[in-house]
mmCIF file of C-alpha atoms in Angstrom:
data_model
loop_
_atom_site.group_PDB
_atom_site.id
_atom_site.type_symbol
_atom_site.label_atom_id
_atom_site.label_comp_id
_atom_site.label_asym_id
_atom_site.label_seq_id
_atom_site.Cartn_x
_atom_site.Cartn_y
_atom_site.Cartn_z
ATOM 1 C CA MET A 29 4.757 -1.618 -4.676
ATOM 2 C CA THR A 30 4.113 -5.245 -3.708
ATOM 3 C CA VAL A 31 3.445 -8.256 -5.889
ATOM 4 C CA LEU A 32 1.118 -10.798 -4.290
ATOM 5 C CA VAL A 33 -0.795 -13.674 -5.793
ATOM 6 C CA ASP A 34 -3.895 -15.659 -4.879
ATOM 7 C CA ALA A 35 -4.052 -19.431 -4.897
ATOM 8 C CA GLY A 36 -4.874 -22.038 -7.501
ATOM 9 C CA PRO A 37 -3.545 -25.455 -8.458
ATOM 10 C CA PRO A 38 0.182 -24.868 -9.087
ATOM 11 C CA ARG A 39 1.444 -25.584 -12.573
ATOM 12 C CA LEU A 40 4.038 -22.912 -13.076
ATOM 13 C CA VAL A 41 7.286 -22.603 -11.113
ATOM 14 C CA LEU A 42 6.853 -19.113 -9.680
ATOM 15 C CA PRO A 43 8.772 -17.024 -7.128
ATOM 16 C CA PRO A 44 7.763 -17.241 -3.450
ATOM 17 C CA GLY A 45 4.401 -15.582 -2.846
ATOM 18 C CA PHE A 46 3.115 -16.283 -6.346
ATOM 19 C CA SER A 47 0.410 -18.657 -7.425
ATOM 20 C CA GLU A 48 -1.722 -18.756 -10.544
ATOM 21 C CA ARG A 49 -5.117 -18.828 -12.146
ATOM 22 C CA ALA A 50 -5.894 -19.823 -15.712
ATOM 23 C CA THR A 51 -8.693 -18.220 -17.711
ATOM 24 C CA GLU A 52 -10.987 -19.836 -20.203
ATOM 25 C CA PRO A 53 -9.209 -20.521 -23.535
ATOM 26 C CA HIS A 54 -10.327 -17.298 -25.253
ATOM 27 C CA SER A 55 -10.606 -15.035 -22.212
ATOM 28 C CA ASP A 56 -8.569 -11.874 -21.705
ATOM 29 C CA ALA A 57 -6.103 -12.142 -18.811
ATOM 30 C CA HIS A 58 -6.156 -8.383 -18.176
ATOM 31 C CA ALA A 59 -9.938 -8.185 -17.956
ATOM 32 C CA GLU A 60 -10.121 -11.267 -15.752
ATOM 33 C CA ALA A 61 -7.446 -9.975 -13.370
ATOM 34 C CA CYS A 62 -9.216 -6.607 -13.108
ATOM 35 C CA ARG A 63 -12.532 -8.366 -12.445
ATOM 36 C CA LEU A 64 -11.033 -10.540 -9.728
ATOM 37 C CA ALA A 65 -9.325 -7.574 -8.092
ATOM 38 C CA ALA A 66 -12.417 -5.353 -8.200
ATOM 39 C CA SER A 67 -14.690 -8.060 -6.777
ATOM 40 C CA GLY A 68 -12.306 -8.957 -3.991
ATOM 41 C CA GLU A 69 -11.875 -12.507 -5.290
ATOM 42 C CA ALA A 70 -8.146 -11.875 -5.780
ATOM 43 C CA GLU A 71 -6.994 -10.443 -2.531
ATOM 44 C CA ALA A 72 -3.702 -8.672 -2.883
ATOM 45 C CA ALA A 73 -2.835 -10.213 -6.197
ATOM 46 C CA THR A 74 -3.205 -12.991 -8.660
ATOM 47 C CA LEU A 75 -1.202 -14.031 -11.674
ATOM 48 C CA VAL A 76 -3.714 -14.787 -14.410
ATOM 49 C CA LEU A 77 -2.680 -16.714 -17.524
ATOM 50 C CA SER A 78 -4.812 -17.003 -20.637
ATOM 51 C CA ARG A 79 -4.696 -20.244 -22.616
ATOM 52 C CA ARG A 80 -5.020 -18.726 -26.086
ATOM 53 C CA GLU A 81 -2.826 -20.611 -28.545
ATOM 54 C CA ASP A 82 -1.881 -17.597 -30.652
ATOM 55 C CA LEU A 83 -0.857 -15.368 -27.741
ATOM 56 C CA ILE A 84 1.053 -15.395 -24.495
ATOM 57 C CA ASP A 85 -1.310 -13.362 -22.326
ATOM 58 C CA VAL A 86 -0.498 -12.844 -18.636
ATOM 59 C CA ALA A 87 -1.653 -10.388 -15.971
ATOM 60 C CA VAL A 88 -0.574 -9.706 -12.386
ATOM 61 C CA VAL A 89 -2.541 -7.855 -9.732
ATOM 62 C CA LEU A 90 -0.371 -5.426 -7.771
ATOM 63 C CA ALA A 91 -0.867 -3.841 -4.349
ATOM 64 C CA PRO A 92 0.179 -0.177 -4.643
ATOM 65 C CA ALA A 93 1.226 1.884 -1.636
ATOM 66 C CA GLU A 94 1.024 5.383 -3.110
ATOM 67 C CA PRO A 95 -1.531 7.634 -4.854
ATOM 68 C CA LEU A 96 -2.732 6.616 -8.306
ATOM 69 C CA ALA A 97 -0.992 9.569 -9.973
ATOM 70 C CA THR A 98 2.436 8.147 -9.118
ATOM 71 C CA ALA A 99 1.498 4.475 -8.703
ATOM 72 C CA ARG A 100 0.978 4.236 -12.486
ATOM 73 C CA ARG A 101 4.754 4.122 -12.781
ATOM 74 C CA ALA A 102 4.345 0.411 -12.001
ATOM 75 C CA HIS A 103 3.728 0.140 -15.741
ATOM 76 C CA PHE A 104 7.446 0.690 -16.360
ATOM 77 C CA ALA A 105 8.433 -2.057 -13.931
ATOM 78 C CA GLY A 106 6.120 -4.406 -15.792
ATOM 79 C CA MET A 107 7.551 -3.447 -19.161
ATOM 80 C CA VAL A 108 11.127 -3.983 -17.949
ATOM 81 C CA ALA A 109 10.184 -7.428 -16.639
ATOM 82 C CA LEU A 110 8.446 -8.324 -19.910
ATOM 83 C CA ALA A 111 11.430 -7.201 -22.004
ATOM 84 C CA ASN A 112 13.861 -9.095 -19.799
ATOM 85 C CA ALA A 113 11.788 -12.267 -20.069
ATOM 86 C CA VAL A 114 11.693 -12.012 -23.871
ATOM 87 C CA GLY A 115 15.418 -11.319 -23.931
ATOM 88 C CA VAL A 116 16.183 -14.516 -22.030
ATOM 89 C CA PHE A 117 14.761 -16.690 -24.805
ATOM 90 C CA GLY A 118 15.367 -14.623 -27.941
ATOM 91 C CA PRO A 119 18.423 -14.480 -30.191
ATOM 92 C CA PRO A 120 20.969 -12.445 -28.200
ATOM 93 C CA GLU A 121 22.024 -10.300 -31.148
ATOM 94 C CA ILE A 122 18.537 -8.819 -31.541
ATOM 95 C CA PRO A 123 17.629 -6.245 -28.848
ATOM 96 C CA VAL A 124 14.168 -5.785 -27.377
ATOM 97 C CA THR A 125 12.982 -2.185 -27.732
ATOM 98 C CA PHE A 126 9.916 -0.152 -26.770
ATOM 99 C CA ALA A 127 7.656 2.311 -28.513
ATOM 100 C CA TRP A 128 6.243 4.669 -25.879
ATOM 101 C CA PRO A 129 4.863 3.656 -23.540
ATOM 102 C CA GLY A 130 3.768 0.031 -23.881
ATOM 103 C CA THR A 131 4.610 -1.452 -27.293
ATOM 104 C CA LEU A 132 7.276 -4.160 -27.297
ATOM 105 C CA VAL A 133 9.267 -4.294 -30.541
ATOM 106 C CA PHE A 134 11.516 -7.131 -31.694
ATOM 107 C CA ASN A 135 13.581 -7.104 -34.870
ATOM 108 C CA GLY A 136 11.845 -3.918 -35.988
ATOM 109 C CA ALA A 137 8.312 -5.283 -35.710
ATOM 110 C CA ARG A 138 5.584 -5.224 -33.076
ATOM 111 C CA LEU A 139 5.744 -8.400 -30.958
ATOM 112 C CA GLY A 140 3.374 -7.374 -28.186
ATOM 113 C CA GLY A 141 2.856 -4.889 -25.425
ATOM 114 C CA GLY A 142 1.971 -4.144 -21.845
ATOM 115 C CA ARG A 143 -0.752 -2.124 -20.176
ATOM 116 C CA LEU A 144 -1.929 -1.093 -16.734
ATOM 117 C CA GLY A 145 -5.402 -1.126 -15.229
ATOM 118 C CA TRP A 146 -6.736 0.577 -12.082
ATOM 119 C CA PRO A 147 -10.089 0.896 -10.274
ATOM 120 C CA GLU A 148 -12.696 2.882 -12.159
ATOM 121 C CA GLY A 149 -13.396 6.196 -10.476
ATOM 122 C CA CYS A 150 -10.254 6.203 -8.341
ATOM 123 C CA ARG A 151 -9.055 9.753 -7.744
ATOM 124 C CA GLU A 152 -5.546 10.704 -8.799
ATOM 125 C CA ASP A 153 -4.661 11.642 -5.208
ATOM 126 C CA ALA A 154 -6.133 8.456 -3.700
ATOM 127 C CA GLU A 155 -4.313 5.180 -3.122
ATOM 128 C CA PRO A 156 -5.942 2.573 -5.397
ATOM 129 C CA ASP A 157 -6.994 -0.745 -3.890
ATOM 130 C CA TRP A 158 -5.234 -2.536 -6.736
ATOM 131 C CA LEU A 159 -3.456 -2.214 -10.054
ATOM 132 C CA VAL A 160 -3.149 -4.779 -12.837
ATOM 133 C CA PHE A 161 -0.178 -4.990 -15.176
ATOM 134 C CA SER A 162 -0.625 -7.291 -18.143
ATOM 135 C CA GLY A 163 1.666 -8.335 -20.950
ATOM 136 C CA MET A 164 0.729 -9.848 -24.277
ATOM 137 C CA LEU A 165 3.001 -11.358 -26.938
ATOM 138 C CA ILE A 166 2.193 -12.851 -30.336
ATOM 139 C CA ALA A 167 3.150 -16.512 -30.118
ATOM 140 C CA SER A 168 2.081 -17.484 -33.637
ATOM 141 C CA LYS A 169 0.613 -15.873 -36.746
ATOM 142 C CA LEU A 170 -0.155 -19.146 -38.536
ATOM 143 C CA ALA A 171 -3.898 -18.660 -38.209
ATOM 144 C CA THR A 172 -3.772 -15.179 -39.768
ATOM 145 C CA GLY A 173 -2.522 -16.234 -43.194
ATOM 146 C CA ASP A 174 0.610 -15.087 -45.003
ATOM 147 C CA PRO A 175 2.803 -13.160 -42.522
ATOM 148 C CA GLY A 176 4.009 -11.060 -45.441
ATOM 149 C CA HIS A 177 0.614 -9.361 -45.367
ATOM 150 C CA THR A 178 1.230 -8.108 -41.809
ATOM 151 C CA PRO A 179 4.868 -6.909 -41.872
ATOM 152 C CA GLU A 180 4.455 -4.458 -38.988
ATOM 153 C CA SER A 181 4.063 -7.320 -36.514
ATOM 154 C CA THR A 182 5.994 -10.486 -35.776
ATOM 155 C CA ALA A 183 5.650 -13.632 -33.669
ATOM 156 C CA LEU A 184 7.897 -15.614 -31.354
ATOM 157 C CA GLU A 185 7.917 -18.570 -33.740
ATOM 158 C CA GLU A 186 9.094 -16.327 -36.608
ATOM 159 C CA GLU A 187 12.033 -14.880 -34.682
ATOM 160 C CA GLY A 188 14.060 -17.913 -33.690
ATOM 161 C CA PHE A 189 12.552 -18.464 -30.257
ATOM 162 C CA GLY A 190 12.272 -22.005 -28.997
ATOM 163 C CA THR A 191 9.055 -23.999 -28.933
ATOM 164 C CA SER A 192 6.740 -24.533 -25.941
ATOM 165 C CA LEU A 193 7.776 -21.207 -24.440
ATOM 166 C CA ARG A 194 4.509 -20.178 -22.781
ATOM 167 C CA ASP A 195 5.207 -21.485 -19.288
ATOM 168 C CA PRO A 196 8.979 -20.774 -19.168
ATOM 169 C CA LEU A 197 8.486 -17.227 -20.446
ATOM 170 C CA VAL A 198 5.711 -16.498 -17.924
ATOM 171 C CA GLU A 199 7.857 -17.930 -15.129
ATOM 172 C CA SER A 200 10.742 -15.713 -16.239
ATOM 173 C CA PHE A 201 8.441 -12.681 -16.363
ATOM 174 C CA ALA A 202 7.340 -13.321 -12.766
ATOM 175 C CA ARG A 203 10.947 -13.610 -11.576
ATOM 176 C CA HIS A 204 11.983 -10.428 -13.378
ATOM 177 C CA LEU A 205 8.931 -8.559 -12.085
ATOM 178 C CA THR A 206 9.819 -9.493 -8.518
ATOM 179 C CA LYS A 207 13.414 -8.390 -9.069
ATOM 180 C CA THR A 208 12.387 -5.092 -10.668
ATOM 181 C CA PHE A 209 10.169 -4.164 -7.731
ATOM 182 C CA GLU A 210 13.017 -5.074 -5.374
ATOM 183 C CA ILE A 211 15.222 -2.616 -7.278
ATOM 184 C CA TRP A 212 12.514 0.062 -6.955
ATOM 185 C CA ARG A 213 12.196 -0.550 -3.216
ATOM 186 C CA GLU A 214 15.939 -0.601 -2.528
ATOM 187 C CA ASP A 215 17.310 1.972 -5.013
ATOM 188 C CA GLY A 216 14.325 4.118 -5.925
ATOM 189 C CA PHE A 217 12.237 4.493 -9.056
ATOM 190 C CA GLY A 218 15.078 6.181 -10.919
ATOM 191 C CA ARG A 219 16.821 2.849 -11.411
ATOM 192 C CA VAL A 220 13.668 1.300 -12.853
ATOM 193 C CA ALA A 221 13.192 4.308 -15.141
ATOM 194 C CA ALA A 222 16.771 3.933 -16.386
ATOM 195 C CA HIS A 223 16.167 0.267 -17.247
ATOM 196 C CA TYR A 224 12.991 1.204 -19.131
ATOM 197 C CA LEU A 225 14.585 4.111 -21.006
ATOM 198 C CA ALA A 226 17.471 1.878 -22.082
ATOM 199 C CA HIS A 227 14.953 0.076 -24.314
ATOM 200 C CA LEU A 228 13.473 3.300 -25.764
ATOM 201 C CA PRO A 229 15.217 4.313 -29.026
ATOM 202 C CA LEU A 230 16.006 8.029 -29.058
ATOM 203 C CA GLU A 231 17.590 10.405 -31.536
ATOM 204 C CA SER A 232 21.246 11.167 -30.932
ATOM 205 C CA GLY A 233 21.694 13.770 -28.212
ATOM 206 C CA VAL A 234 18.148 13.540 -26.859
ATOM 207 C CA ARG A 235 17.867 13.128 -23.075
ATOM 208 C CA ALA A 236 14.846 11.372 -21.573
ATOM 209 C CA THR A 237 13.458 11.323 -18.045
ATOM 210 C CA ILE A 238 10.284 9.930 -16.528
ATOM 211 C CA GLU A 239 8.431 12.387 -14.318
ATOM 212 C CA ALA A 240 6.647 11.596 -11.030
ATOM 213 C CA ASP A 241 3.310 11.263 -12.844
ATOM 214 C CA GLY A 242 4.774 8.805 -15.362
ATOM 215 C CA ASP A 243 4.952 11.171 -18.315
ATOM 216 C CA ALA A 244 8.239 11.192 -20.225
ATOM 217 C CA ARG A 245 10.176 14.399 -20.803
ATOM 218 C CA LEU A 246 12.417 14.519 -23.875
ATOM 219 C CA THR A 247 15.010 17.286 -24.127
ATOM 220 C CA TRP A 248 16.854 18.003 -27.402
ATOM 221 C CA PRO A 249 20.361 19.497 -27.531
ATOM 222 C CA ASP A 250 18.869 22.818 -28.711
ATOM 223 C CA GLY A 251 16.707 23.030 -25.560
ATOM 224 C CA ARG A 252 13.460 21.949 -27.213
ATOM 225 C CA VAL A 253 11.284 19.877 -24.848
ATOM 226 C CA GLU A 254 8.549 17.359 -25.611
ATOM 227 C CA ARG A 255 6.295 15.627 -23.111
ATOM 228 C CA LEU A 256 4.966 12.112 -23.786
ATOM 229 C CA PRO A 257 1.789 11.387 -21.797
ATOM 230 C CA LEU A 258 1.358 8.091 -19.953
ATOM 231 C CA ARG A 259 -2.244 7.947 -18.749
ATOM 232 C CA ALA A 260 -3.937 8.549 -22.111
ATOM 233 C CA ASN A 261 -1.824 5.850 -23.742
ATOM 234 C CA LEU A 262 -2.592 3.358 -20.981
ATOM 235 C CA GLU A 263 -6.319 3.960 -21.360
ATOM 236 C CA ALA A 264 -6.133 3.158 -25.094
ATOM 237 C CA PRO A 265 -2.963 1.134 -25.830
ATOM 238 C CA ASP A 266 -1.980 1.673 -29.451
ATOM 239 C CA TRP A 267 -0.486 -1.839 -29.748
ATOM 240 C CA ARG A 268 -3.804 -3.532 -28.960
ATOM 241 C CA ASP A 269 -6.485 -4.372 -31.522
ATOM 242 C CA PRO A 270 -9.831 -3.631 -29.822
ATOM 243 C CA LYS A 271 -11.695 -5.819 -32.333
ATOM 244 C CA THR A 272 -9.739 -9.007 -31.631
ATOM 245 C CA GLY A 273 -8.526 -8.249 -28.105
ATOM 246 C CA GLY A 274 -5.020 -9.235 -29.236
ATOM 247 C CA VAL A 275 -1.946 -7.498 -30.560
ATOM 248 C CA ARG A 276 -2.400 -5.461 -33.745
ATOM 249 C CA LEU A 277 -1.053 -7.380 -36.713
#
């Protein structure tokens, strides 16, 4: 899996090979990155950053080198990078956790999430021309009224994060994404899966693995097995509010 990025006036300090594009203020970074990739305007990858004030909304086009059925595991690399970026700036005593497969939880509340897009109509056994991983975090809930009315979600400004974090956090995400794909290339996907699963709270004694198709397999001490599907959850992320296009509050 390779991360590449198309050009634009540089504003962020990104790893080598990265550049950026900004969307219109209320545009969706994921949709814009998918549009650019599908139209060929973003050859082999673009980092797209939305300028919404209430959200940190970033997407990266990826160049997969394997069939779609297994390439979807790029989602886990993106989630690890997103969690690591949040962890850099958050209070160290509060861990970043996941709810399967793409919800990012901080201090017991939903802070954001990640999702993966791929070309419409691509067969499972075909190598997709592109993938898009996008991450979204709630920066502020000031415009939504009393935060006590939405206790299931939280915002960066409520949790002791610093101010003016948009650019530094996106820069950190890009660095961690590059590093995570390097780990995948050098040590295999198992290392990436282990980093992801370390953020997934499990009952005592439960063992978790991520299969080749991206589904999770949970095994209880009594031998009971549960499978958590990936594709269906990526097609309709449960952390995302389809009415607002943002994170569910």
